[in-house]
Coordinates of C-alpha atoms and ligand atoms in Angstrom, one line a residue:
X1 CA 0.0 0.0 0.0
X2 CA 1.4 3.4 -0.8
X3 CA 2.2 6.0 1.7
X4 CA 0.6 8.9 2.2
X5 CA 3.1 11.6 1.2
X6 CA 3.3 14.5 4.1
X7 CA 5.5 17.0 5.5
X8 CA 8.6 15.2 5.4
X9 CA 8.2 15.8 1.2
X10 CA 11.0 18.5 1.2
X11 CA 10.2 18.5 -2.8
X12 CA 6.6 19.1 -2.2
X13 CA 5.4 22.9 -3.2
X14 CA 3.1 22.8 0.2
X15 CA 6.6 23.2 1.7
X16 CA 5.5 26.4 2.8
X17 CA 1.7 25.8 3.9
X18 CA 0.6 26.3 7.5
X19 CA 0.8 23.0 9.1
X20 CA -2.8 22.5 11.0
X21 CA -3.3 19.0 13.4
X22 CA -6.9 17.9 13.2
X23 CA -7.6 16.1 16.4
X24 CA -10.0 12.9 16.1
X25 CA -10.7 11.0 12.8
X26 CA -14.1 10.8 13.9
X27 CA -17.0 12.3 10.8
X28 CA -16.0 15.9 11.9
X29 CA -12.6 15.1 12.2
X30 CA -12.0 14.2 8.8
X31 CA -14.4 16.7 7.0
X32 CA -12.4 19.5 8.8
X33 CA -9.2 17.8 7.3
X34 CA -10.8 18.0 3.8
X35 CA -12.1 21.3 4.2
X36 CA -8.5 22.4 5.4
X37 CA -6.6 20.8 2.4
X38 CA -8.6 21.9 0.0
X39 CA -7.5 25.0 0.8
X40 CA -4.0 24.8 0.9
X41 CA -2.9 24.0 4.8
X42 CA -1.0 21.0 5.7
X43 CA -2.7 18.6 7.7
X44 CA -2.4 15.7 9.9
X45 CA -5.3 13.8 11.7
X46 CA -4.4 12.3 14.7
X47 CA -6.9 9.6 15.7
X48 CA -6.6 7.6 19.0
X49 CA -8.5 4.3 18.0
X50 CA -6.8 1.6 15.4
X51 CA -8.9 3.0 13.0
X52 CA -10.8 6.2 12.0
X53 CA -14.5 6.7 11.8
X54 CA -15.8 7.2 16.0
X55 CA -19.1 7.4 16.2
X56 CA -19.9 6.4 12.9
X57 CA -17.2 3.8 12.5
X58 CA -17.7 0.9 10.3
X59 CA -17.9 -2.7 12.4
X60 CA -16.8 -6.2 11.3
X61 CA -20.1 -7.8 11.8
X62 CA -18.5 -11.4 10.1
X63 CA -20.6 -12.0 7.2
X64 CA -20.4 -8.0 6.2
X65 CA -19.0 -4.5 7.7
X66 CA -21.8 -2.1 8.3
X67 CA -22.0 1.0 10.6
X68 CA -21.4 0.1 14.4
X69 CA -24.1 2.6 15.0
X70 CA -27.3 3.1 13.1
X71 CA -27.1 5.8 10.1
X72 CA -29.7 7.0 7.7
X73 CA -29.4 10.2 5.2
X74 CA -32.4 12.4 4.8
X75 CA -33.4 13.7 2.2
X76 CA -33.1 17.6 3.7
X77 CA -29.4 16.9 4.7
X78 CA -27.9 19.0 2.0
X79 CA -24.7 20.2 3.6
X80 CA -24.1 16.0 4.0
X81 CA -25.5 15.1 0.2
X82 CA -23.3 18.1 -1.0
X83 CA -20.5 16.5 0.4
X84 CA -21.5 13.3 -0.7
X85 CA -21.7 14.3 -4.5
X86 CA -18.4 16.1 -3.8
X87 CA -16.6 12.6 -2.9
X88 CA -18.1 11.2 -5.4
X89 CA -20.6 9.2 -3.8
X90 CA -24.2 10.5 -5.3
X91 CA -24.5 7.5 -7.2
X92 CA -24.2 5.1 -4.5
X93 CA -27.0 6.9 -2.5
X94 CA -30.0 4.4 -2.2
X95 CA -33.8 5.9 -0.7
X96 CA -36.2 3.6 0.9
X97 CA -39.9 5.0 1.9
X98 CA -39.3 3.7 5.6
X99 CA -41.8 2.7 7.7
X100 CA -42.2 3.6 11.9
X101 CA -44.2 1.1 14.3
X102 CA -45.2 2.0 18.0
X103 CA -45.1 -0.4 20.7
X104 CA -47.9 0.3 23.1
X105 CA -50.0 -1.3 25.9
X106 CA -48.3 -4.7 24.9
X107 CA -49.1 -4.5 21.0
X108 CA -47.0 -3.3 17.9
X109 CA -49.2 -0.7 15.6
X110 CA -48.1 0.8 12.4
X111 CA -47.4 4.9 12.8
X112 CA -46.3 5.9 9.4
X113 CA -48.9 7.3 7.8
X114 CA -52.1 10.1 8.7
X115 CA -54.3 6.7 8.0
X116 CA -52.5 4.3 11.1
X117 CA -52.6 7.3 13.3
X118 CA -56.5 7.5 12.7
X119 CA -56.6 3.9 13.6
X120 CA -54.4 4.2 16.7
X121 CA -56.8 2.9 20.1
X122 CA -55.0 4.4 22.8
X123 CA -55.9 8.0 21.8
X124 CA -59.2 9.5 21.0
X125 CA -60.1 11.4 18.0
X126 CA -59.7 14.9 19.5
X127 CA -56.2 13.6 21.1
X128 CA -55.4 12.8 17.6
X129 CA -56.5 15.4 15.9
X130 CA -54.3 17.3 18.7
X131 CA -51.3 15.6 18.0
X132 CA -51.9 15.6 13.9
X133 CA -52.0 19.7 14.6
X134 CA -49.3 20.1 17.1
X135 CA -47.1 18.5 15.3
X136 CA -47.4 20.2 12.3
X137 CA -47.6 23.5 14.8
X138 CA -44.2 22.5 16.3
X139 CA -42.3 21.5 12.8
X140 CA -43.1 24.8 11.5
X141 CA -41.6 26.9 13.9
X142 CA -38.9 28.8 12.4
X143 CA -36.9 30.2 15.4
X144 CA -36.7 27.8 18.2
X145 CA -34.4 30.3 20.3
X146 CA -37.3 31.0 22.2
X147 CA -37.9 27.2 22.9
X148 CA -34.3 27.2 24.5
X149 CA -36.0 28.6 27.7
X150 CA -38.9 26.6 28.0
X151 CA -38.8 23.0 29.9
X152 CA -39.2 20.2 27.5
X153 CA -42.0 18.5 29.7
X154 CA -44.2 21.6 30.6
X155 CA -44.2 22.7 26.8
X156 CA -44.9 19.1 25.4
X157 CA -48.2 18.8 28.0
X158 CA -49.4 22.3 27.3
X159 CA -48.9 21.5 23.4
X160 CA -50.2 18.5 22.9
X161 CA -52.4 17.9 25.6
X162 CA -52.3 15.2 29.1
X163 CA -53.2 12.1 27.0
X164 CA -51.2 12.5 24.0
X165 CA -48.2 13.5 26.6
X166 CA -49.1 10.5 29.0
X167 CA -49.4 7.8 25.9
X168 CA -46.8 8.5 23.6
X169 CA -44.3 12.1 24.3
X170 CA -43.8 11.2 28.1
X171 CA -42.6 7.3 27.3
X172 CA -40.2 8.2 24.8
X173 CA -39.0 11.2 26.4
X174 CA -38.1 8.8 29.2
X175 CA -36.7 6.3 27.1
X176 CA -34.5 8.4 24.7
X177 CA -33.0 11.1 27.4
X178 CA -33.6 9.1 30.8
X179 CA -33.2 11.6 34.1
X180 CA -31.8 13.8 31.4
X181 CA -36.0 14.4 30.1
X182 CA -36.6 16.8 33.4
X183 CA -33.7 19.3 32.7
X184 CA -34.3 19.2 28.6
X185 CA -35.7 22.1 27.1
X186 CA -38.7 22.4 24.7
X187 CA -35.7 23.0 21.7
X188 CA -34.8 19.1 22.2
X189 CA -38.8 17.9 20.7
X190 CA -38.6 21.2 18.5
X191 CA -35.5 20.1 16.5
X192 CA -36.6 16.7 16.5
X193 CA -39.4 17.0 15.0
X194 CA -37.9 19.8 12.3
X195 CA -35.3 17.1 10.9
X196 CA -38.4 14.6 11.0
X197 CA -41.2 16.2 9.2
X198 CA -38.5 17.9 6.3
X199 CA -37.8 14.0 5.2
X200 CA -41.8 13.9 4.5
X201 CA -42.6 13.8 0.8
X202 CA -45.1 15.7 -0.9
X203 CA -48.3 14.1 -1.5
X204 CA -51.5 12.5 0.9
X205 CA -49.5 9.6 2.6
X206 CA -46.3 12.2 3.1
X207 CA -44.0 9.0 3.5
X208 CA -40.9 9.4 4.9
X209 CA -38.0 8.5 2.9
X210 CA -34.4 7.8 4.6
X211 CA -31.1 7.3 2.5
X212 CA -27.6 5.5 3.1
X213 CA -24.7 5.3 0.7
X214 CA -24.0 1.4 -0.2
X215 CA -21.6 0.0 2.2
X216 CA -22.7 2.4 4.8
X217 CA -20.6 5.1 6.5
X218 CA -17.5 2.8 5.9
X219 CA -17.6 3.5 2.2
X220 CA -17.7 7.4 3.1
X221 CA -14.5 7.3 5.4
X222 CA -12.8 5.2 2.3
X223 CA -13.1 8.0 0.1
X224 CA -12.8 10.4 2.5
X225 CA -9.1 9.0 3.4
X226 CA -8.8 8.7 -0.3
X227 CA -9.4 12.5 -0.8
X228 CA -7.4 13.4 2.2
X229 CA -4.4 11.4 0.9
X230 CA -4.6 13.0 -2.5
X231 CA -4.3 16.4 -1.3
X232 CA -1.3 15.1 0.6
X233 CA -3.0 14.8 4.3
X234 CA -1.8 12.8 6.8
X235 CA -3.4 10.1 8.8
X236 CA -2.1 8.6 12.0
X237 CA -4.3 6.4 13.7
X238 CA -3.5 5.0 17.6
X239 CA -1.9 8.6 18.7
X240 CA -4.0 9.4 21.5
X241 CA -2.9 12.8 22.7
X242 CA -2.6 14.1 26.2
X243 CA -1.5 17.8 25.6
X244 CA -2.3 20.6 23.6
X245 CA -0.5 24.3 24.5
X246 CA 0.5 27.0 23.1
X247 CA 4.2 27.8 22.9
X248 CA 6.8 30.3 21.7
X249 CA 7.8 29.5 18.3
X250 CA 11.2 27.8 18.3
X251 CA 11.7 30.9 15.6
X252 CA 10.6 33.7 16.7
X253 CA 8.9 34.5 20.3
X254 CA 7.0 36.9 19.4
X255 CA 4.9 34.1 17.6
X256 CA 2.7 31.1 19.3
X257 CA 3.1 27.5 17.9
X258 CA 0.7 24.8 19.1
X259 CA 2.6 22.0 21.0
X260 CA 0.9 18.6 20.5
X261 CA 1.8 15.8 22.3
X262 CA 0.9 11.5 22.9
X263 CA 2.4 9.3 25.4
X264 CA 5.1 8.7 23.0
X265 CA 5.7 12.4 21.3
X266 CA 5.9 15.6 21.0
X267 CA 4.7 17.6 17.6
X268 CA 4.2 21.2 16.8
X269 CA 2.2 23.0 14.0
X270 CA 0.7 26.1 13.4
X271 CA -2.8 25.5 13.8
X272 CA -5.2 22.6 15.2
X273 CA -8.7 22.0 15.4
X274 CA -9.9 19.7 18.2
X275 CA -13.0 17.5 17.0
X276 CA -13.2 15.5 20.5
X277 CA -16.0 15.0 23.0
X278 CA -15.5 18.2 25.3
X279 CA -14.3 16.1 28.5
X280 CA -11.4 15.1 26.1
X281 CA -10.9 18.2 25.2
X282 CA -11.0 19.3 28.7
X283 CA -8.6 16.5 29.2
X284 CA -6.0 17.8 27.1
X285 CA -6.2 21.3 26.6
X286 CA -3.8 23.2 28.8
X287 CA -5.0 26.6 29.5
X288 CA -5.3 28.5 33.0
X289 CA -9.0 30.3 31.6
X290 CA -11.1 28.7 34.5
X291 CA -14.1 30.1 33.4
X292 CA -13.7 28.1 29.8
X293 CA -13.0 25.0 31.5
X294 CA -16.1 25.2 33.5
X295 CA -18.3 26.1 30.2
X296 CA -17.0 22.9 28.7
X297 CA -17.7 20.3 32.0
X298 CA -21.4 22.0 31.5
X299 CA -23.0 20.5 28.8
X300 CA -24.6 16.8 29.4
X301 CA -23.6 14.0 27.6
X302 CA -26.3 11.1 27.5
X303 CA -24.4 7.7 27.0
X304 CA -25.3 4.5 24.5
X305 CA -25.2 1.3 25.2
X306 CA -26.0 -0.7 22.1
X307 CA -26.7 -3.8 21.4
X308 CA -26.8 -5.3 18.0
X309 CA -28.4 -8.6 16.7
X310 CA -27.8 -10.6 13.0
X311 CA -31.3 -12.5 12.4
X312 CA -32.0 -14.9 10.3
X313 CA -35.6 -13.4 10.2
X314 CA -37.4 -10.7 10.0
X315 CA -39.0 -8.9 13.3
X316 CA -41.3 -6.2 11.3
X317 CA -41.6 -4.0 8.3
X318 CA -40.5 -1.1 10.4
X319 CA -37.4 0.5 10.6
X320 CA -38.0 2.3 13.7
X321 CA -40.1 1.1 16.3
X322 CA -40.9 3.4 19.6
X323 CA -41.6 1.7 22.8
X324 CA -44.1 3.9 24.5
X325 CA -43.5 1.1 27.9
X326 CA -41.1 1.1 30.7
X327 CA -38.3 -0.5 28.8
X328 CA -34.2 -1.0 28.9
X329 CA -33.6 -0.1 25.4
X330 CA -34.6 3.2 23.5
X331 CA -36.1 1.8 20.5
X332 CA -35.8 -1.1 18.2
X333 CA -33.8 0.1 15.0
X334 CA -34.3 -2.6 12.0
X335 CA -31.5 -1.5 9.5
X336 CA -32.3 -3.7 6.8
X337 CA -35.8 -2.2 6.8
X338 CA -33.9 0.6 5.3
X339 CA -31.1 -1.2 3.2
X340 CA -30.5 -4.0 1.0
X341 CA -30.3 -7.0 2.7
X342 CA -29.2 -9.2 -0.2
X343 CA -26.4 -6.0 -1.3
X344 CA -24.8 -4.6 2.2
X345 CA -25.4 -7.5 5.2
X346 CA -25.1 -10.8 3.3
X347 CA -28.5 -12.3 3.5
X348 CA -29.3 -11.1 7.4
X349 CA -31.1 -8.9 9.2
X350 CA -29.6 -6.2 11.4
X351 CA -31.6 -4.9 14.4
X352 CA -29.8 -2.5 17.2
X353 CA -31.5 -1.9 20.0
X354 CA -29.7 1.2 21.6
X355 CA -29.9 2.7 25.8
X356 CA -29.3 5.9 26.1
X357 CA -28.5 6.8 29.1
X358 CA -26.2 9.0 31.8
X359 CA -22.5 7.9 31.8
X360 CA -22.3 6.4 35.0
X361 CA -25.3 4.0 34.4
X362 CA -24.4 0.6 36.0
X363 CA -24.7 -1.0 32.5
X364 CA -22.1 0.2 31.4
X365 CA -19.6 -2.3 33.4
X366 CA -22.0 -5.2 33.1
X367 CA -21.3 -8.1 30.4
X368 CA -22.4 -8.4 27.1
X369 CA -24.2 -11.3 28.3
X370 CA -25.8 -9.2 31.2
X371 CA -26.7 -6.5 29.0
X372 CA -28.5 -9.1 26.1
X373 CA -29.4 -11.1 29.5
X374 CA -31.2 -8.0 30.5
X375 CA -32.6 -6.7 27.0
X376 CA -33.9 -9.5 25.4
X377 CA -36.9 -10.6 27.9
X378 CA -38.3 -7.0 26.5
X379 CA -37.3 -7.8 23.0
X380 CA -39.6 -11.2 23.2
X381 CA -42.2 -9.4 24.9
X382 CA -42.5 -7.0 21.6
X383 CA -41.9 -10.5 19.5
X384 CA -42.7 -13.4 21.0
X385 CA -42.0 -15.3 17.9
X386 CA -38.1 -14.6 18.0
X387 CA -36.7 -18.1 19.0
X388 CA -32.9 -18.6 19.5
X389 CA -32.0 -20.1 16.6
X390 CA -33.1 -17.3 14.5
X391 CA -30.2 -15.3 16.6
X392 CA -27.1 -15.5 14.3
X393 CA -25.0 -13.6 16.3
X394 CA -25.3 -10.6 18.8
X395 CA -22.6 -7.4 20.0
X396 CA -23.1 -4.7 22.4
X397 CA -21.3 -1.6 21.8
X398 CA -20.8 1.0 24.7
X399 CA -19.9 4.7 24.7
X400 CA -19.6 7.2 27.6
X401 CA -20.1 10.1 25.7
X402 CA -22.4 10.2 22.7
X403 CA -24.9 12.9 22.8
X404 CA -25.0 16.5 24.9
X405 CA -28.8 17.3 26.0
X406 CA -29.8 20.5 25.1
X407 CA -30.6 21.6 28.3
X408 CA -32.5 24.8 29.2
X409 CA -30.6 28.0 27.8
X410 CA -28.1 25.4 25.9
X411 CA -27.0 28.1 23.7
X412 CA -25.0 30.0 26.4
X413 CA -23.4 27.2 27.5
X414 CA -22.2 25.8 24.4
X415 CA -18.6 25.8 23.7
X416 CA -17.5 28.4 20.9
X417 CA -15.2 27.8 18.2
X418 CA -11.9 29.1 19.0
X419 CA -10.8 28.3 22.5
X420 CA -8.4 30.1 25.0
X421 CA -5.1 28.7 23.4
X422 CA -4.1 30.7 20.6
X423 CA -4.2 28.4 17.2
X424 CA -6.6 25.9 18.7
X425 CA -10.1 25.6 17.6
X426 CA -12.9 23.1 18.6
X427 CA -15.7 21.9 16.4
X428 CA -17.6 18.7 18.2
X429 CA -21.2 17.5 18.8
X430 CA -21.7 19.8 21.8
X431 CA -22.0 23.1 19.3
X432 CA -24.9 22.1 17.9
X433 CA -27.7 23.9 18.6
X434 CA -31.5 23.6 18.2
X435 CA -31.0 20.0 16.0
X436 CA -30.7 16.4 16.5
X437 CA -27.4 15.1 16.8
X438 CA -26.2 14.3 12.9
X439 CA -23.8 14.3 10.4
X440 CA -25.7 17.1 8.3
X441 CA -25.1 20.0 11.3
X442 CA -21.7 18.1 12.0
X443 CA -20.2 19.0 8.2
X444 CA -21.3 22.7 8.7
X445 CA -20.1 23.2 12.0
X446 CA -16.5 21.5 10.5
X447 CA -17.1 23.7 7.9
X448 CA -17.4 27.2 10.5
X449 CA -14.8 25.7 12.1
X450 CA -12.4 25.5 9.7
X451 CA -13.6 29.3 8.3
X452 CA -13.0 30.9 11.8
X453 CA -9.0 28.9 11.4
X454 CA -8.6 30.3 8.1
X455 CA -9.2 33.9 9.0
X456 CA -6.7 33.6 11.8
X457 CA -4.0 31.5 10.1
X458 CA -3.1 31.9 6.9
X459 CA -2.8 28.9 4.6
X460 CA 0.1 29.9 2.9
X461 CA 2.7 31.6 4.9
X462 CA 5.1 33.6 2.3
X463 CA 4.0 37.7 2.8
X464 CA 1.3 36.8 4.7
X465 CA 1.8 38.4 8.4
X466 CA -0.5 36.8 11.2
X467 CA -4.1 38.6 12.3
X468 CA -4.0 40.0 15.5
X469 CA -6.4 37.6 16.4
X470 CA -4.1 35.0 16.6
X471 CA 0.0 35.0 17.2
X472 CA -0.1 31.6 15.2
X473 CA 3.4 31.4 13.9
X474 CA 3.4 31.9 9.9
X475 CA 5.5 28.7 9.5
X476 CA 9.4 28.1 8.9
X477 CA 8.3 24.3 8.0
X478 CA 11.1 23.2 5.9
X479 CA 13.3 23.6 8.9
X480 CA 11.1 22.5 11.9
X481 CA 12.7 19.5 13.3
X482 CA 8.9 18.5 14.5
X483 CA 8.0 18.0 11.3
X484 CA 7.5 15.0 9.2
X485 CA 5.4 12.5 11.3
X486 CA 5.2 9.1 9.9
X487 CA 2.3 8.7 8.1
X488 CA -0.1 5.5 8.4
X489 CA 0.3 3.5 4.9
X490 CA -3.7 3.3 3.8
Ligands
FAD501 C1 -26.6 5.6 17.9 C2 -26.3 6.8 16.9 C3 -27.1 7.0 15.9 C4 -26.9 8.0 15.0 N1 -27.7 8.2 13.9 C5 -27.4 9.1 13.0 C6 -28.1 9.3 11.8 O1 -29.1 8.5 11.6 N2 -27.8 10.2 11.0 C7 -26.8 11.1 11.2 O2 -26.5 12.0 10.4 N3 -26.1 11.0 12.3 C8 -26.3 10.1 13.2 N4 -25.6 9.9 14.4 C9 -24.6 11.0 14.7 C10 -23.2 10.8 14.1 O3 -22.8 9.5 14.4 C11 -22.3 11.9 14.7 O4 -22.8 13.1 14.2 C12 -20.9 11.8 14.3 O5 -20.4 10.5 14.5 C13 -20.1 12.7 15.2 O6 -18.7 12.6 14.7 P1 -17.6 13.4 15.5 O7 -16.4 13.3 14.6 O8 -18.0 14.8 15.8 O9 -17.4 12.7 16.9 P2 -16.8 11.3 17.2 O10 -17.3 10.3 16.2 O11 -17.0 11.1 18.6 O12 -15.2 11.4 16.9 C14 -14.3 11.9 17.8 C15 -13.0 11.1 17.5 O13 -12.0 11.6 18.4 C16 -11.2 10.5 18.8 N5 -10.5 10.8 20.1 C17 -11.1 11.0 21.3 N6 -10.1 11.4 22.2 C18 -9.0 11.5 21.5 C19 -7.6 11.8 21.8 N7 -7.3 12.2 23.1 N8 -6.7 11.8 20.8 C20 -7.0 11.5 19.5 N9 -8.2 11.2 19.2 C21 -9.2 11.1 20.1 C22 -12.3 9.4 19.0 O14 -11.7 8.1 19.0 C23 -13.2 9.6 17.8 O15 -12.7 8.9 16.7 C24 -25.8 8.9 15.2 C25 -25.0 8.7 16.3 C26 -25.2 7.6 17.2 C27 -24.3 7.4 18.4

């Protein structure tokens, strides 16, 4: 395999670009390195895990590789499907009119269209007709700033009514944000609901339709690396770093340089963007600005524990089904209800049945057999008719920090872009604001991200003198003795 050719190319014409470390080859991670390439810096992604992809990293289920977490597109994602067709990848997008089930008072109904609402028994025709008018209400807000202030619970009640909020919000609420629900605001339904309704089509059964790319997110990392190592980026996978400061430039002291460093290392460049969960950012960033390192321990991260199932039969025709019960997992996710079972999981079915929950749930140190042992009397409960031996094999997948609640006034406690230490900026999941957690608002936040390092640090150093936002130091590269990190061979 060929090596991807970086800063130790002393032939290269970048020999004189701004080198930037992007921190985490997570989704953001490596749409900031694209974004940062493309226009003209140098950059290496430093990744802790063995391979890149975090969140959305591709697992080896045997029989196939699919996403170790559940994906879909939508069809309102535009910053995502722009950067899709940019890699290349329009052609392998695939659309499935998906359907959604709801698992209530011990029976599975159909809730995809106007017509199984109508037909819903737990709710009476002014409830629905309540819930049919609030929702559309609550999708069609414009500016949710507002809803930032409002408790989550109080407004969904007042909205949709007792019953409605009793039956169905108050269950799932419960289910998808735990102890979290009480101190959510109104925004968390509100941008729910936004990035749900905008996937409806046009027309009297407004069916949702969900995309993937074929081969899941695993075929967008391969040609995002591919991309990357064109434009002569780096990527270094299993460099967990411990330190990021800002220091005098070996050159010049009037200029800052950002000092990276791993158990094993120390690097420098001019720039970095960190693309990590904020308590790993908290963990590593060295700055003495108390009052930023309080802002970034503020924001809540709910927890996942996931566990993930290869059937040799079908459950039901729906690719998501809510559990409006006391239950230990969030949902039931049935992935090949959205993609091709013969084309991407070799014949099986792929169900995950995620847990959110707070970070210091108990789970989280149980066994996988404890956690299926504990999951799967509910699962038989919802089907009876799963026997063992249609269980080809099962995985549980845990992680402490997946998704910050947008708690009340979230906005004014969500961590900005650039942070205390000159040259360092942050783009992560905690920025977003008023919106699910997904990888459309993650590519523009990269994207602001990378805008706000650009205006401080200019890509190409020659005649360029640094803002005085920023004492980045223009960079002397072809001498730094930091320079020219070995490069993983992809
Ligand atoms: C269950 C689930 C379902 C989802 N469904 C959807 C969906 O349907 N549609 C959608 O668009 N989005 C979905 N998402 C969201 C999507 O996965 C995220 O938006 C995306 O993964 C966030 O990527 P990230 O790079 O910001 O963070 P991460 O993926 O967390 O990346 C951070 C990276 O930093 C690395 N790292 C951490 N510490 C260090 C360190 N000290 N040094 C070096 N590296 C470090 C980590 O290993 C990781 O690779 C879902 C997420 C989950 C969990």
């Amino acid at each position: 395999m060929e090596r991807i050719s970086i800063a130790n190319d002393k032939t290269s014409t970048a020999h004189d670009a701004s080198r930037i470390a992007v921190i985490g080859g997570g989704f953001t991670g490596m749409v900031c390195a694209l974004r940062l390439l493309q226009a003209g810096y140098r950059v290496t992604v430093l990744e802790s895990q063995p391979s890149l992809g975090g969140l959305t990293a591709s697992q080896n289920f045997g029989p196939f590789f699919w996403d170790r977490f559940y994906h879909c597109i939508l069809t309102s994602d535009q910053a995502l499907l722009g950067l899709l067709a940019e890699l290349g990848l329009s052609d392998q997008l695939c659309w499935t009119a998906t359907e959604v089930g709801f698992f209530s008072h011990g029976r599975l109904y159909p809730m995809t269209s106007p017509r199984d609402l109508l037909r819903f028994p737990h709710l009476s025709p002014i409830d629905k007709l309540r819930l049919g008018l609030a929702t559309l209400y609550a999708a069609h807000i414009r500016n949710g700033d507002r809803l930032e202030e409002i408790p989550l619970e109080a407004w969904t009640r007042r909205l949709f009514g007792a019953r409605v909020y009793r039956e169905m919000w108050e269950p799932l609420f419960r289910c998808k944000l735990g102890e979290m629900r009480h101190q959510a605001s109104a925004a968390f339904l509100w941008g729910t609901l936004r990035r749900l309704y905008s996937t409806r089509e046009k027309g009297p059964e407004k069916q949702e339709k969900l995309g993937y790319v074929h081969g899941g997110y695993g075929a967008v990392f391969a040609r995002l690396q591919q991309r990357v190592a064109e434009l002569g980026g780096c990527i270094r996978t299993g460099v967990s770093i411990r330190s990021v400061r800002s220091v005098p430039s070996d050159f010049d002291p009037a200029y800052s340089q950002v000092a990276i460093s791993s158990a094993e290392e120390a690097m420098r460049f001019d720039g970095a963007v960190l693309t990590l969960p904020n308590r790993a950012v908290s963990a590593c960033l060295e700055t003495g600005n108390a009052a930023y390192m309080e802002r970034l321990a503020e924001p809540r991260y709910l927890g996942l524990i996931c566990c993930v199932l290869l059937l040799r039969r079908r459950l039901s025709p729906f690719y998501v089904t809510n559990i409006t019960e006391q239950c230990p997992f969030t949902g039931i996710i049935e992935m090949t209800n959205l993609i091709d079972r013969q084309r991407e999981t070799a014949g099986f079915h792929l169900v995950y049945l995620p847990r959110y929950t707070m970070s210091d749930d108990p789970l989280f140190n149980a066994s996988d057999a404890d956690v299926w042992g504990y999951f799967s009397p509910q699962l038989r409960r919802i089907h009876p008719d799963l026997k063992d031996e249609h269980i080809e094999a099962q995985f549980v997948f845990r992680e402490r920090a997946v998704q910050p609640v947008p708690t009340l006034g979230y906005s004014r406690i969500a961590p900005p872009v650039a942070t205390p230490v000159p040259g360092v900026y942050l783009a992560n999941t905690a920025q977003i604001l008023n919106n699910t957690l997904n990888n459309n608002v993650m590519t523009m936040l990269a994207q602001a991200a990378c805008e706000q390092l650009m205006r401080d640090i200019p890509p190409v150093v020659a005649g360029i003198a640094p803002t005085a936002a920023t004492t980045s130091f223009p960079a002397l590269h072809a001498a730094l003795p930091h320079e020219g990190v070995p490069c993983l061979p992809i």
